[in-house]
CSV table of C-alpha atoms and ligand atoms in Angstrom, one decimal:
chain,number,residue,atom,x,y,z
A,9,MET,CA,5.8,-12.8,-10.4
A,10,ASP,CA,4.4,-15.5,-8.1
A,11,LEU,CA,4.8,-13.7,-5.4
A,12,ARG,CA,1.7,-13.4,-2.3
A,13,VAL,CA,1.9,-10.0,-0.7
A,14,THR,CA,0.0,-8.4,2.3
A,15,VAL,CA,-0.1,-4.8,1.9
A,16,VAL,CA,-1.0,-2.7,5.4
A,17,GLY,CA,-3.1,0.5,4.5
A,18,ALA,CA,-5.2,1.3,1.7
A,19,GLY,CA,-4.3,5.2,1.3
A,20,ILE,CA,-2.4,6.5,-1.6
A,21,GLY,CA,0.8,4.7,-1.5
A,22,GLY,CA,-0.8,1.2,-0.6
A,23,MET,CA,-3.6,0.8,-3.2
A,24,ALA,CA,-0.5,1.9,-5.8
A,25,THR,CA,1.6,-0.5,-4.3
A,26,SER,CA,-1.3,-3.2,-4.5
A,27,LEU,CA,-2.3,-2.3,-8.3
A,28,LEU,CA,1.1,-2.5,-9.7
A,29,LEU,CA,2.0,-5.6,-7.4
A,30,ALA,CA,-0.7,-7.4,-8.9
A,31,ARG,CA,-0.1,-6.3,-12.8
A,32,ALA,CA,3.0,-7.5,-12.3
A,33,GLY,CA,1.7,-11.1,-11.3
A,34,ALA,CA,1.3,-11.0,-7.5
A,35,SER,CA,-1.7,-12.1,-5.5
A,36,VAL,CA,-1.8,-9.1,-3.0
A,37,VAL,CA,-4.3,-8.8,0.1
A,38,LEU,CA,-4.6,-5.0,0.7
A,39,LEU,CA,-5.7,-4.5,4.5
A,40,GLU,CA,-7.3,-1.5,5.8
A,41,ARG,CA,-8.1,-0.5,9.3
A,42,VAL,CA,-11.2,2.2,8.0
A,43,GLY,CA,-14.5,0.5,7.0
A,44,GLU,CA,-14.4,2.2,4.4
A,45,VAL,CA,-11.8,3.7,2.0
A,46,ALA,CA,-11.8,7.8,2.1
A,47,ALA,CA,-9.3,10.2,2.1
A,48,VAL,CA,-8.1,12.5,4.8
A,49,GLY,CA,-7.2,15.5,3.2
A,50,ALA,CA,-8.5,18.6,0.7
A,51,GLY,CA,-6.9,18.8,-2.0
A,52,LEU,CA,-3.2,17.2,-3.4
A,53,LEU,CA,-0.7,18.9,-5.7
A,54,LEU,CA,0.2,16.1,-8.2
A,55,GLN,CA,4.1,16.4,-9.7
A,56,ALA,CA,5.4,14.8,-12.7
A,57,ASN,CA,6.3,11.5,-10.7
A,58,GLY,CA,3.1,11.3,-9.1
A,59,LEU,CA,1.4,11.7,-12.4
A,60,ALA,CA,4.0,9.4,-14.2
A,61,VAL,CA,2.9,6.2,-12.1
A,62,LEU,CA,-0.8,7.6,-12.3
A,63,SER,CA,-0.3,8.0,-16.1
A,64,GLY,CA,1.0,4.2,-16.3
A,65,LEU,CA,-1.7,2.8,-14.6
A,66,GLY,CA,-4.2,4.9,-16.7
A,67,LEU,CA,-5.7,7.0,-13.9
A,68,ASP,CA,-4.3,9.9,-15.1
A,69,GLU,CA,-6.7,11.3,-17.7
A,70,GLU,CA,-10.0,11.1,-15.4
A,71,LEU,CA,-7.8,13.1,-12.5
A,72,ARG,CA,-6.8,15.6,-15.2
A,73,ALA,CA,-10.2,16.4,-16.5
A,74,GLY,CA,-11.2,17.4,-13.3
A,75,GLY,CA,-8.3,19.0,-12.0
A,76,PHE,CA,-6.4,22.5,-12.3
A,77,LEU,CA,-3.2,22.3,-14.1
A,78,SER,CA,-0.6,24.6,-13.7
A,79,ALA,CA,3.2,25.5,-15.4
A,80,GLY,CA,4.3,24.9,-11.6
A,81,VAL,CA,3.9,26.3,-8.1
A,82,PRO,CA,4.7,30.0,-7.9
A,83,VAL,CA,6.4,31.3,-4.3
A,84,ARG,CA,5.1,35.0,-4.3
A,85,ALA,CA,6.1,37.7,-1.5
A,86,ALA,CA,2.8,39.0,0.1
A,87,ASP,CA,2.8,42.1,-2.3
A,88,GLY,CA,2.2,39.3,-5.0
A,89,THR,CA,5.9,39.5,-6.6
A,90,VAL,CA,7.3,36.1,-7.7
A,91,ILE,CA,10.2,35.4,-5.6
A,92,SER,CA,10.4,32.0,-7.3
A,93,SER,CA,8.9,29.9,-10.1
A,94,LEU,CA,10.7,26.8,-10.9
A,95,PRO,CA,8.5,25.6,-14.1
A,96,VAL,CA,8.4,21.9,-14.2
A,97,PRO,CA,10.4,20.8,-17.4
A,98,ASP,CA,8.7,18.8,-20.0
A,99,PHE,CA,9.1,15.2,-19.7
A,100,GLY,CA,6.7,14.4,-22.1
A,101,GLU,CA,3.1,14.1,-22.7
A,102,GLY,CA,0.9,15.1,-19.5
A,103,LEU,CA,4.3,15.3,-17.8
A,104,ASP,CA,4.9,19.2,-18.0
A,105,ARG,CA,2.4,20.2,-15.3
A,106,VAL,CA,1.4,20.0,-11.7
A,107,LEU,CA,-2.1,18.9,-11.5
A,108,ALA,CA,-4.4,19.8,-8.6
A,109,VAL,CA,-7.0,17.7,-7.5
A,110,ARG,CA,-9.6,17.0,-4.9
A,111,ARG,CA,-7.6,14.4,-2.5
A,112,SER,CA,-10.9,12.1,-3.0
A,113,ALA,CA,-10.6,12.3,-6.4
A,114,VAL,CA,-7.4,10.2,-6.3
A,115,HIS,CA,-8.6,7.6,-3.8
A,116,GLU,CA,-11.4,6.8,-5.8
A,117,ALA,CA,-9.6,6.5,-8.7
A,118,LEU,CA,-7.2,4.2,-7.0
A,119,LEU,CA,-9.8,2.4,-5.5
A,120,ALA,CA,-12.2,2.0,-8.2
A,121,ALA,CA,-9.0,0.2,-9.8
A,122,VAL,CA,-8.3,-1.4,-6.8
A,123,GLN,CA,-11.8,-3.3,-6.7
A,124,ALA,CA,-11.1,-3.8,-10.5
A,125,SER,CA,-8.2,-5.5,-9.9
A,126,PRO,CA,-8.5,-9.6,-9.9
A,127,GLY,CA,-5.1,-9.5,-7.9
A,128,VAL,CA,-6.0,-7.5,-5.3
A,129,GLU,CA,-8.0,-8.8,-1.8
A,130,LEU,CA,-9.3,-5.5,-0.2
A,131,ARG,CA,-9.9,-6.4,3.4
A,132,LEU,CA,-11.7,-3.2,5.1
A,133,GLY,CA,-11.9,-2.8,8.6
A,134,VAL,CA,-9.3,-4.4,9.5
A,135,GLU,CA,-6.7,-3.2,12.1
A,136,VAL,CA,-2.9,-4.6,12.0
A,137,GLY,CA,-1.3,-5.2,14.9
A,138,GLY,CA,2.7,-4.3,14.8
A,139,ARG,CA,3.5,-7.9,16.2
A,140,GLU,CA,1.3,-9.5,13.9
A,141,SER,CA,2.8,-12.0,11.3
A,142,PHE,CA,1.7,-13.2,8.0
A,143,ASP,CA,2.6,-16.3,5.8
A,144,THR,CA,2.9,-14.4,2.5
A,145,ASP,CA,6.5,-13.6,0.8
A,146,VAL,CA,6.5,-9.7,1.3
A,147,VAL,CA,4.9,-7.6,4.0
A,148,VAL,CA,4.1,-4.2,2.6
A,149,GLY,CA,3.9,-1.4,5.2
A,150,ALA,CA,2.1,1.6,3.7
A,151,ASP,CA,0.6,2.1,7.0
A,152,GLY,CA,1.3,5.9,7.2
A,153,VAL,CA,3.3,8.1,9.8
A,154,ALA,CA,2.7,5.9,13.2
A,155,SER,CA,2.9,2.5,10.8
A,156,ALA,CA,2.0,-0.4,13.0
A,157,VAL,CA,4.6,-2.6,10.6
A,158,ARG,CA,7.7,0.0,11.2
A,159,SER,CA,6.9,-0.4,15.2
A,160,GLY,CA,6.7,-4.6,14.4
A,161,GLY,CA,10.0,-4.6,12.8
A,162,ASP,CA,13.7,-3.3,13.4
A,163,PHE,CA,14.0,-0.2,10.6
A,164,GLY,CA,16.2,1.9,12.8
A,165,ALA,CA,13.3,4.6,13.2
A,166,ARG,CA,13.6,8.2,14.1
A,167,VAL,CA,10.3,9.8,14.5
A,168,ARG,CA,10.5,13.6,15.3
A,169,PRO,CA,7.7,15.9,15.6
A,170,THR,CA,9.3,19.1,14.0
A,171,GLY,CA,6.7,21.6,15.6
A,172,ALA,CA,4.7,22.9,12.5
A,173,VAL,CA,1.5,22.9,12.1
A,174,TYR,CA,-0.7,23.1,8.8
A,175,LEU,CA,-4.1,24.1,7.9
A,176,ARG,CA,-5.9,22.7,5.1
A,177,GLY,CA,-9.6,23.5,3.8
A,178,LEU,CA,-11.7,23.9,0.5
A,179,VAL,CA,-13.8,26.4,0.0
A,180,PRO,CA,-15.7,27.8,-2.7
A,181,LEU,CA,-13.7,29.1,-6.0
A,182,ALA,CA,-14.2,32.5,-6.0
A,183,GLY,CA,-13.5,34.2,-9.2
A,184,ASP,CA,-10.8,32.0,-10.7
A,185,GLY,CA,-9.2,31.8,-7.7
A,186,PHE,CA,-5.5,31.6,-7.0
A,187,ALA,CA,-2.9,28.7,-7.4
A,188,GLY,CA,0.8,29.4,-5.8
A,189,GLU,CA,2.0,30.0,-2.6
A,190,TYR,CA,2.5,33.2,-0.4
A,191,TRP,CA,5.4,33.7,2.0
A,192,THR,CA,4.1,36.5,4.5
A,193,PRO,CA,4.9,37.6,8.0
A,194,SER,CA,1.9,35.8,9.0
A,195,GLY,CA,3.3,32.3,8.0
A,196,LEU,CA,2.6,30.1,4.6
A,197,PHE,CA,-0.5,30.5,2.8
A,198,GLY,CA,-1.0,28.6,-0.7
A,199,GLY,CA,-3.1,26.8,-2.8
A,200,ALA,CA,-4.9,26.0,-6.2
A,201,PRO,CA,-8.4,25.2,-7.5
A,202,VAL,CA,-9.1,21.7,-7.8
A,203,ASP,CA,-12.4,21.4,-10.1
A,204,ALA,CA,-14.8,23.8,-11.3
A,205,THR,CA,-16.1,25.3,-8.4
A,206,THR,CA,-13.9,24.3,-5.4
A,207,GLN,CA,-10.5,26.3,-4.4
A,208,TYR,CA,-7.7,24.4,-2.5
A,209,PHE,CA,-5.9,26.3,0.5
A,210,TYR,CA,-3.2,25.0,2.8
A,211,ALA,CA,-1.6,27.7,5.5
A,212,SER,CA,1.0,27.3,7.9
A,213,ALA,CA,0.0,27.9,11.7
A,214,THR,CA,3.2,29.7,12.8
A,215,ALA,CA,3.1,33.1,13.7
A,216,PRO,CA,2.2,33.9,17.2
A,217,ALA,CA,-1.6,35.2,16.3
A,218,VAL,CA,-2.2,32.4,13.7
A,219,ARG,CA,-1.2,29.4,16.5
A,220,ALA,CA,-3.3,31.0,19.3
A,221,ALA,CA,-6.4,31.1,16.8
A,222,VAL,CA,-5.9,27.4,15.9
A,223,THR,CA,-5.2,27.0,19.6
A,224,ALA,CA,-8.5,28.3,20.4
A,225,ARG,CA,-10.0,26.8,17.6
A,226,ASP,CA,-11.5,30.8,16.9
A,227,LEU,CA,-12.1,30.6,13.1
A,228,SER,CA,-12.9,34.4,13.2
A,229,ALA,CA,-9.6,35.3,15.3
A,230,LEU,CA,-7.5,33.2,12.1
A,231,GLY,CA,-9.1,35.2,9.5
A,232,ARG,CA,-8.1,38.6,11.7
A,233,ALA,CA,-4.8,36.9,12.1
A,234,TRP,CA,-4.2,36.4,8.6
A,235,ALA,CA,-6.3,40.2,6.9
A,236,ALA,CA,-3.3,42.3,7.7
A,237,ALA,CA,-0.6,40.0,5.8
A,238,LEU,CA,-2.6,38.8,2.8
A,239,PRO,CA,-6.4,39.6,2.7
A,240,ALA,CA,-7.1,36.5,0.0
A,241,ALA,CA,-5.8,34.2,3.0
A,242,ALA,CA,-8.6,35.8,5.5
A,243,THR,CA,-10.8,35.5,2.2
A,244,ALA,CA,-10.4,32.2,2.1
A,245,PHE,CA,-10.7,31.3,6.0
A,246,ASP,CA,-13.6,33.7,6.4
A,247,ALA,CA,-15.1,31.2,3.3
A,248,VAL,CA,-14.9,28.1,5.7
A,249,GLY,CA,-18.1,27.3,7.8
A,250,SER,CA,-16.7,26.1,11.1
A,251,PHE,CA,-13.3,25.2,12.6
A,252,ASP,CA,-14.3,21.4,12.4
A,253,ASP,CA,-14.0,21.6,8.5
A,254,LEU,CA,-10.5,22.9,8.7
A,255,LEU,CA,-7.5,20.1,8.8
A,256,VAL,CA,-5.2,20.5,11.0
A,257,ASN,CA,-1.9,18.6,10.9
A,258,GLU,CA,1.2,18.3,12.9
A,259,VAL,CA,4.1,18.0,10.7
A,260,VAL,CA,6.1,14.9,11.6
A,261,ARG,CA,9.3,13.3,10.0
A,262,VAL,CA,9.9,9.6,9.4
A,263,ASP,CA,13.8,8.9,9.2
A,264,CYS,CA,14.4,5.0,8.9
A,265,ALA,CA,18.2,3.8,8.7
A,266,ARG,CA,16.4,0.5,7.1
A,267,TRP,CA,13.6,0.3,4.9
A,268,ALA,CA,13.5,-3.4,4.8
A,269,ASP,CA,13.3,-5.9,7.9
A,270,GLY,CA,13.4,-9.5,6.8
A,271,ARG,CA,10.2,-9.5,4.5
A,272,ARG,CA,8.9,-6.4,5.8
A,273,VAL,CA,9.4,-3.4,4.0
A,274,LEU,CA,8.1,0.2,4.3
A,275,LEU,CA,6.8,3.0,2.0
A,276,GLY,CA,4.9,6.0,1.8
A,277,ASP,CA,4.8,7.9,5.0
A,278,ALA,CA,5.8,5.0,6.9
A,279,ALA,CA,9.4,5.5,5.7
A,280,HIS,CA,9.8,8.6,5.1
A,281,ALA,CA,6.9,10.8,6.4
A,282,MET,CA,8.4,14.7,5.5
A,283,ALA,CA,7.5,18.3,5.7
A,284,PRO,CA,4.7,19.7,3.3
A,285,ASN,CA,6.8,22.0,1.7
A,286,ALA,CA,8.1,20.4,-1.4
A,287,GLY,CA,4.8,18.7,-2.4
A,288,GLN,CA,6.5,15.4,-2.4
A,289,GLY,CA,4.8,13.4,0.3
A,290,ALA,CA,2.1,11.5,-1.6
A,291,ASN,CA,4.1,12.0,-5.0
A,292,SER,CA,6.9,10.2,-3.4
A,293,ALA,CA,4.6,7.1,-2.0
A,294,LEU,CA,3.9,6.9,-5.8
A,295,VAL,CA,7.3,6.5,-7.0
A,296,ASP,CA,8.0,4.2,-4.0
A,297,ALA,CA,5.2,1.8,-5.4
A,298,ALA,CA,6.4,1.7,-8.9
A,299,VAL,CA,10.1,1.4,-7.9
A,300,LEU,CA,9.0,-1.6,-5.2
A,301,ALA,CA,7.0,-3.6,-7.9
A,302,TYR,CA,9.6,-3.1,-11.0
A,303,VAL,CA,12.4,-4.7,-8.4
A,304,LEU,CA,10.3,-7.5,-7.3
A,305,GLU,CA,9.5,-8.4,-10.7
A,306,ARG,CA,13.2,-8.6,-12.0
A,307,ALA,CA,15.2,-9.4,-8.6
A,308,ALA,CA,16.6,-13.3,-8.1
A,309,THR,CA,15.3,-13.1,-4.6
A,310,VAL,CA,12.5,-11.1,-2.0
A,311,GLU,CA,15.7,-10.0,-0.1
A,312,ALA,CA,17.8,-8.8,-3.3
A,313,ALA,CA,14.5,-6.9,-4.6
A,314,LEU,CA,14.1,-4.8,-1.0
A,315,ALA,CA,18.1,-4.4,-0.6
A,316,ALA,CA,17.5,-2.9,-4.5
A,317,TYR,CA,14.3,-0.9,-3.5
A,318,THR,CA,16.6,0.9,-0.1
A,319,ALA,CA,19.3,1.5,-2.3
A,320,ARG,CA,17.6,3.4,-5.1
A,321,ARG,CA,14.8,5.1,-3.1
A,322,ARG,CA,16.0,6.1,0.7
A,323,PRO,CA,18.8,8.4,-0.2
A,324,ARG,CA,17.0,10.5,-3.0
A,325,VAL,CA,14.0,10.7,-0.7
A,326,ARG,CA,16.0,11.8,1.9
A,327,ARG,CA,17.4,14.3,-0.2
A,328,VAL,CA,13.8,15.7,-0.6
A,329,GLN,CA,12.8,15.7,3.1
A,330,ASP,CA,16.1,17.8,3.7
A,331,ALA,CA,14.9,19.9,0.9
A,332,ALA,CA,11.3,20.4,2.5
A,333,ASP,CA,12.8,20.9,5.7
A,334,ARG,CA,15.1,23.7,4.4
A,335,LEU,CA,12.0,25.5,2.2
A,336,ALA,CA,10.1,25.2,5.4
A,337,GLN,CA,12.7,27.4,7.2
A,338,LEU,CA,12.8,29.5,4.5
A,339,ALA,CA,9.3,30.1,4.2
A,340,HIS,CA,9.1,31.5,7.7
A,341,TRP,CA,12.3,33.8,8.1
A,342,HIS,CA,11.1,37.3,9.2
A,343,GLY,CA,12.9,40.5,9.0
A,344,ARG,CA,13.2,43.1,6.1
A,345,THR,CA,16.7,42.2,5.7
A,346,THR,CA,17.2,38.5,5.6
A,347,THR,CA,13.6,38.3,3.9
A,348,ARG,CA,15.4,40.6,1.1
A,349,VAL,CA,18.7,38.4,1.1
A,350,ARG,CA,16.5,34.8,1.0
A,351,ASP,CA,14.5,36.8,-2.0
A,352,GLY,CA,17.3,37.9,-3.8
A,353,LEU,CA,18.8,34.0,-3.7
A,354,LEU,CA,15.4,32.3,-4.9
A,355,ARG,CA,15.2,34.9,-7.5
A,356,PHE,CA,19.0,34.3,-8.8
A,357,VAL,CA,18.2,30.1,-8.9
A,358,ASP,CA,14.9,31.0,-10.6
A,359,ARG,CA,17.0,32.9,-13.5
A,360,ARG,CA,19.7,30.2,-13.4
A,361,ALA,CA,17.6,27.9,-16.0
A,362,GLY,CA,19.9,25.1,-15.4
A,363,LEU,CA,20.2,25.7,-11.6
A,364,ALA,CA,16.5,25.5,-11.7
A,365,ASP,CA,16.1,23.0,-14.1
A,366,ARG,CA,18.2,20.4,-11.7
A,367,LEU,CA,16.8,21.7,-8.1
A,368,VAL,CA,13.3,20.5,-10.0
A,369,ARG,CA,14.8,17.2,-11.0
A,370,SER,CA,16.3,16.1,-7.8
A,371,THR,CA,12.7,16.7,-6.2
A,372,LEU,CA,10.7,14.8,-8.3
A,373,GLN,CA,13.6,11.7,-7.8
A,374,GLU,CA,13.2,9.9,-11.2
A,375,ASP,CA,13.0,10.8,-14.7
A,376,PRO,CA,9.2,10.9,-15.0
A,377,ALA,CA,9.1,9.7,-18.8
A,378,ALA,CA,11.4,6.7,-17.4
A,379,LEU,CA,9.5,6.4,-14.4
A,380,ARG,CA,6.0,5.9,-16.6
A,381,GLY,CA,8.0,3.5,-18.7
A,382,LEU,CA,8.6,1.3,-16.0
A,383,VAL,CA,5.3,1.1,-15.0
A,384,ARG,CA,3.8,0.3,-18.3
A,385,GLY,CA,6.5,-2.3,-18.4
A,386,LEU,CA,5.0,-4.0,-15.7
A,387,ASP,CA,4.1,-7.6,-16.5
A,388,LEU,CA,0.4,-7.6,-17.5
A,389,ARG,CA,-0.4,-11.1,-16.9
A,390,SER,CA,-2.9,-10.1,-14.1
A,391,ALA,CA,-4.1,-7.3,-15.4
B,231,FAD,C1,-0.7,20.3,4.5
B,231,FAD,C2,-0.8,19.0,4.2
B,231,FAD,C3,0.0,18.8,2.4
B,231,FAD,C4,0.5,17.9,2.1
B,231,FAD,N1,0.3,18.4,0.3
B,231,FAD,C5,0.8,17.1,-0.3
B,231,FAD,C6,0.7,17.5,-1.6
B,231,FAD,O1,0.2,18.5,-2.3
B,231,FAD,N2,1.7,16.8,-2.6
B,231,FAD,C7,2.0,15.6,-1.7
B,231,FAD,O2,2.4,14.7,-2.6
B,231,FAD,N3,1.9,15.4,-0.6
B,231,FAD,C8,1.3,15.9,-0.1
B,231,FAD,N4,1.7,16.1,1.6
B,231,FAD,C9,1.7,14.9,2.1
B,231,FAD,C10,0.8,13.5,1.7
B,231,FAD,O3,-0.3,13.7,2.5
B,231,FAD,C11,1.5,12.1,2.6
B,231,FAD,O4,2.7,12.1,2.4
B,231,FAD,C12,0.5,11.1,2.1
B,231,FAD,O5,-0.6,10.8,2.3
B,231,FAD,C13,1.1,9.9,2.3
B,231,FAD,O6,0.1,8.5,1.9
B,231,FAD,P1,0.8,6.6,2.4
B,231,FAD,O7,-0.2,6.1,1.3
B,231,FAD,O8,2.0,7.1,2.8
B,231,FAD,O9,-0.1,7.0,4.1
B,231,FAD,P2,-1.5,7.7,4.6
B,231,FAD,O10,-2.3,8.6,3.4
B,231,FAD,O11,-1.3,8.1,6.2
B,231,FAD,O12,-2.1,6.3,4.7
B,231,FAD,C14,-2.1,5.1,5.4
B,231,FAD,C15,-3.2,4.3,5.4
B,231,FAD,O13,-3.0,3.2,6.0
B,231,FAD,C16,-4.1,2.9,7.3
B,231,FAD,N5,-3.3,2.4,8.5
B,231,FAD,C17,-2.9,2.7,9.1
B,231,FAD,N6,-2.4,2.3,10.1
B,231,FAD,C18,-3.1,1.0,10.3
B,231,FAD,C19,-2.9,-0.3,10.7
B,231,FAD,N7,-2.4,-0.6,11.8
B,231,FAD,N8,-3.6,-1.3,9.8
B,231,FAD,C20,-4.3,-1.4,9.1
B,231,FAD,N9,-4.7,0.0,8.3
B,231,FAD,C21,-3.6,1.3,9.0
B,231,FAD,C22,-4.7,4.3,7.3
B,231,FAD,O14,-5.9,4.1,7.3
B,231,FAD,C23,-4.7,4.4,5.7
B,231,FAD,O15,-5.7,4.5,4.8
B,231,FAD,C24,0.6,16.9,2.6
B,231,FAD,C25,0.5,16.5,4.2
B,231,FAD,C26,0.3,17.7,4.6
B,231,FAD,C27,0.3,17.4,6.1
C-alpha cells in the first residue's frame, strides 16, 4: 500500500490505526492535540475482539502480564447472586478471557509501538480544526466523541447525550478485590483488579442520592448513597482520596448515516460513541482499525475501501450500540416484580448455551481468531 494517510487523534483507535496502516505500507502522520499522550480513564476491560487486534500487533503479552484475566463479566444482584455470566467462548490461544487492565498500560504499549514504527510520524500538540484540509490520500477521524473531522464533513451525524453519568476510579486492592458487575437499587457498580495492587471500579450515577452526591462533589455522601445497597461500593468510594480523583463522564451516543465522506473516514468514538454497558467502545475502535487497514490494503481505490469499511462495520456496531442501551436500561430497572422478571429472563438466556454464545459473538462483531489472522496477514513491508 503506497497511501499517505493523516490520522487525527492518538487515542486507542488512532494509535492502533496508525500502526496497522504503517504495517500495510502506508506513510502515516498521526496528529494529537495534547502535548503528551496520556490515558483518560482509569481501567479498561479488553474483550476477545480488542485482544485479537492487540495480539496481532504483538502487544497482548505485556498487557496480560500486568492485568487480570476472567472468564467473563458476571452480573450479580446486590445480594451477590449471579444473574448473568455469559462466558467468553474459546476463540483460540489467549482469546478465551476478558482482560482488565489499567487504561494507561494500553496507551503506553500502543505509544511505544507507534514511536518504534518507521511508518508513523507522531506530531503532538496539534489541534486539528473541522474545516482543515490535508493533501493526503485518506484522513482518518479518530478524534473521539466531539470529533472535529466529523464536524467538518457530511457524515449525517446525530450526537445525543443519553442523560446517563458514570464514575470511574482506581483504589488500592483490598484482599482479592472484586470482578464483575452488580445491578442494585442504587444503580450499577462494577470493576476488576487491574494489577497486583490496584482495583478499578465504575458506577452509574442514576439513583437520586448518588446523582445529588455527584452534583455536590461530595465523596462521603457518595459512599453513604451506596452503603445500604452495596457495602463493597461504599468501601471503594471511601478509599478514593478526593472527588477530583474520580472521572465523571456523561454518556453520549453518536450515530452517523455515513462513516466516510470523500476521503475522510471516521473511526472509534468519532463514528459510534456508545453507552459503556457492553464494554465495547475501545474494543470496537480496535476492530475498526483492523478492518480499515485490511480494506485499504486490498481495495482497488480508496473510495471502494471506505465503502467496504462502512458496509462491514456500521451495521455490526449499530447492533452493539443498541444492545448497550438496552443493558443500560435493564440495569436500572427498579421494583421487586420488575427486577424478578428481568433476572429470570437473564438467567434463562444464560442457561441456553446456544443463545448466550450467539449474544457474545454478536457483541464481539467479528470472529476474534479470524480478526487476529487478518491483522497478522497485513503486509509487513514497513514494519
Ligand atoms: C465509564 C466508561 C467505561 C468504559 N469502559 C470501557 C471498557 O471497559 N471497554 C471498552 O472497550 N470501552 C470502554 N469505554 C469506552 C472507551 O473509553 C471509548 O470508546 C474509547 O476510549 C474510544 O477511543 P477513541 O480512540 O475512539 O477516542 P478517544 O479515546 O476519545 O481518543 C481521541 C483522541 O483524539 C484527540 N483529539 C480530539 N480532538 C482532536 C483534534 N481536534 N485534533 C487533534 N486531536 C484530537 C484526543 O485528545 C484523544 O487523544 C468506557 C467508557 C466509559 C465512559
